[in-house]
C-alpha positions as a Python dict, from the first residue, in 0.01 Angstrom:
ca = {
    (1, 'M'): (0, 0, 0),
    (2, 'N'): (-105, -115, -348),
    (3, 'Q'): (-473, -114, -434),
    (4, 'M'): (-624, -424, -587),
    (5, 'P'): (-696, -368, -958),
    (6, 'K'): (-1066, -310, -1030),
    (7, 'A'): (-1072, -607, -1265),
    (8, 'A'): (-1000, -840, -972),
    (9, 'F'): (-1361, -825, -847),
    (10, 'L'): (-1522, -860, -1191),
    (11, 'D'): (-1658, -1206, -1259),
    (12, 'L'): (-1777, -1339, -1595),
    (13, 'I'): (-2134, -1216, -1535),
    (14, 'D'): (-2010, -862, -1463),
    (15, 'R'): (-1801, -872, -1779),
    (16, 'R'): (-2094, -997, -1987),
    (17, 'L'): (-2315, -721, -1843),
    (18, 'L'): (-2050, -463, -1935),
    (19, 'M'): (-2036, -588, -2293),
    (20, 'L'): (-2417, -584, -2325),
    (21, 'L'): (-2447, -236, -2175),
    (22, 'Q'): (-2177, -99, -2405),
    (23, 'K'): (-2368, -226, -2707),
    (24, 'D'): (-2695, -71, -2584),
    (25, 'S'): (-2705, 110, -2251),
    (26, 'R'): (-3084, 137, -2276),
    (27, 'T'): (-3132, -241, -2243),
    (28, 'S'): (-3371, -310, -1955),
    (29, 'Y'): (-3241, -487, -1646),
    (30, 'S'): (-3504, -753, -1710),
    (31, 'E'): (-3366, -822, -2058),
    (32, 'L'): (-3008, -814, -1927),
    (33, 'G'): (-3108, -1060, -1656),
    (34, 'S'): (-3246, -1304, -1910),
    (35, 'K'): (-2923, -1285, -2109),
    (36, 'V'): (-2694, -1347, -1809),
    (37, 'E'): (-2938, -1572, -1615),
    (38, 'L'): (-2995, -1338, -1320),
    (39, 'S'): (-3301, -1174, -1169),
    (40, 'T'): (-3378, -810, -1246),
    (41, 'S'): (-3288, -711, -888),
    (42, 'A'): (-2954, -897, -907),
    (43, 'V'): (-2870, -714, -1232),
    (44, 'N'): (-2969, -384, -1070),
    (45, 'E'): (-2735, -451, -777),
    (46, 'R'): (-2445, -550, -1002),
    (47, 'V'): (-2486, -247, -1229),
    (48, 'R'): (-2509, -17, -926),
    (49, 'K'): (-2182, -169, -795),
    (50, 'L'): (-2016, -118, -1136),
    (51, 'F'): (-2114, 250, -1125),
    (52, 'N'): (-2005, 290, -761),
    (53, 'E'): (-1665, 135, -835),
    (54, 'N'): (-1624, 362, -1142),
    (55, 'V'): (-1602, 65, -1375),
    (56, 'I'): (-1893, 223, -1564),
    (57, 'T'): (-1816, 595, -1588),
    (58, 'G'): (-2128, 708, -1774),
    (59, 'C'): (-2390, 630, -2036),
    (60, 'H'): (-2386, 832, -2356),
    (61, 'A'): (-2578, 873, -2678),
    (62, 'R'): (-2358, 835, -2984),
    (63, 'V'): (-2417, 1114, -3237),
    (64, 'D'): (-2320, 1109, -3604),
    (65, 'P'): (-2101, 1424, -3625),
    (66, 'K'): (-2209, 1509, -3981),
    (67, 'T'): (-2573, 1536, -3873),
    (68, 'V'): (-2477, 1827, -3645),
    (69, 'G'): (-2251, 2001, -3898),
    (70, 'L'): (-1912, 1861, -3794),
    (71, 'E'): (-1778, 1745, -4130),
    (72, 'I'): (-1405, 1708, -4059),
    (73, 'G'): (-1232, 1485, -3807),
    (74, 'A'): (-860, 1520, -3746),
    (75, 'F'): (-583, 1379, -3534),
    (76, 'I'): (-346, 1651, -3419),
    (77, 'S'): (-8, 1552, -3281),
    (78, 'V'): (148, 1816, -3058),
    (79, 'V'): (504, 1872, -2934),
    (80, 'I'): (543, 2055, -2602),
    (81, 'D'): (890, 2200, -2545),
    (82, 'T'): (916, 2102, -2176),
    (83, 'P'): (701, 1905, -1932),
    (84, 'N'): (668, 2225, -1726),
    (85, 'H'): (416, 2345, -1987),
    (86, 'N'): (202, 2028, -1985),
    (87, 'A'): (-39, 2143, -1711),
    (88, 'A'): (-119, 2474, -1883),
    (89, 'F'): (-158, 2293, -2216),
    (90, 'L'): (-400, 2042, -2067),
    (91, 'E'): (-600, 2313, -1893),
    (92, 'R'): (-655, 2491, -2226),
    (93, 'I'): (-723, 2170, -2422),
    (94, 'R'): (-990, 2056, -2175),
    (95, 'K'): (-1183, 2379, -2251),
    (96, 'L'): (-1189, 2329, -2629),
    (97, 'P'): (-1515, 2165, -2738),
    (98, 'E'): (-1359, 2072, -3074),
    (99, 'V'): (-1112, 1841, -2897),
    (100, 'L'): (-1283, 1511, -2814),
    (101, 'E'): (-980, 1321, -2690),
    (102, 'C'): (-634, 1406, -2561),
    (103, 'H'): (-372, 1134, -2515),
    (104, 'H'): (-26, 1174, -2360),
    (105, 'V'): (191, 951, -2579),
    (106, 'T'): (542, 817, -2624),
    (107, 'G'): (757, 896, -2925),
    (108, 'E'): (841, 1226, -3089),
    (109, 'F'): (510, 1392, -2995),
    (110, 'S'): (389, 1484, -2649),
    (111, 'F'): (13, 1456, -2706),
    (112, 'V'): (-228, 1333, -2971),
    (113, 'L'): (-568, 1501, -2997),
    (114, 'K'): (-879, 1385, -3177),
    (115, 'S'): (-1095, 1672, -3297),
    (116, 'L'): (-1414, 1740, -3488),
    (117, 'V'): (-1471, 2067, -3675),
    (118, 'R'): (-1717, 2215, -3927),
    (119, 'D'): (-1473, 2269, -4216),
    (120, 'T'): (-1112, 2342, -4303),
    (121, 'E'): (-1149, 2705, -4197),
    (122, 'H'): (-1262, 2591, -3853),
    (123, 'L'): (-969, 2348, -3837),
    (124, 'E'): (-727, 2627, -3927),
    (125, 'L'): (-868, 2846, -3648),
    (126, 'L'): (-844, 2559, -3400),
    (127, 'L'): (-480, 2502, -3492),
    (128, 'T'): (-357, 2860, -3517),
    (129, 'E'): (-563, 3044, -3258),
    (130, 'A'): (-632, 2776, -3001),
    (131, 'I'): (-359, 2511, -3006),
    (132, 'K'): (-44, 2671, -3150),
    (133, 'S'): (-96, 2978, -2931),
    (134, 'I'): (-58, 2774, -2610),
    (135, 'T'): (272, 2843, -2434),
    (136, 'G'): (511, 2554, -2488),
    (137, 'V'): (361, 2422, -2812),
    (138, 'T'): (649, 2411, -3058),
    (139, 'R'): (505, 2197, -3336),
    (140, 'T'): (190, 2025, -3453),
    (141, 'H'): (120, 1762, -3716),
    (142, 'T'): (-237, 1724, -3841),
    (143, 'M'): (-392, 1425, -4015),
    (144, 'I'): (-744, 1464, -4153),
    (145, 'I'): (-965, 1158, -4111),
    (146, 'L'): (-1089, 1042, -4453),
    (147, 'S'): (-1310, 763, -4318),
    (148, 'S'): (-1340, 546, -4009),
    (149, 'P'): (-1404, 184, -4111),
    (150, 'K'): (-1384, 87, -3743),
    (151, 'D'): (-1478, 333, -3471),
    (152, 'L'): (-1624, 144, -3178),
    (153, 'P'): (-1636, 284, -2825),
    (154, 'I'): (-1649, -69, -2683),
    (155, 'V'): (-1392, -206, -2439),
    (156, 'N'): (-1344, -583, -2469),
    (157, 'C'): (-1438, -691, -2117),
    (158, 'L'): (-1431, -1060, -2202),
    (159, 'H'): (-1059, -1075, -2282),
    (160, 'D'): (-837, -1338, -2125),
    (161, 'S'): (-589, -1117, -1939),
    (162, 'G'): (-334, -1396, -1920),
    (163, 'R'): (-317, -1449, -2296),
    (164, 'K'): (-168, -1234, -2569),
    (165, 'T'): (-409, -1114, -2837),
    (166, 'R'): (-361, -1268, -3180),
    (167, 'G'): (-640, -1080, -3353),
    (168, 'V'): (-881, -1375, -3345),
}
């Protein structure tokens, strides 16, 4: 039996709350209520439901990597020789603090990783000792991030799911 998509129970107020919380998760329920025209207790109940339904999966502080000594960001594309090695690869990747994201992708690569490291020496160690040493990894391709003109961890909750995006 198919489960109903989570988005099916989200109304416009839920979506507006999600957008506001993504911009600043420390906003008080009172302030949120004034912005979406609900009482503080109604906002509290809606936010609790969004957490319980795993629509909201956590609240996080965003840290500037350079302020903690992580000067280099990189995208690392990885080829795994056979899907039989994917589970072991993922198990190792999940344990690497330098890897922030891991995406299983289509195309010539199996996975794309986003990483943050101190310097090029740290990147070299990550590649040679941690990633390329995993059974099944046959090739990597690394792109160093020069700058990130747009790097927002915000999901557009107000999209019209029946319309194609035109960038406006």
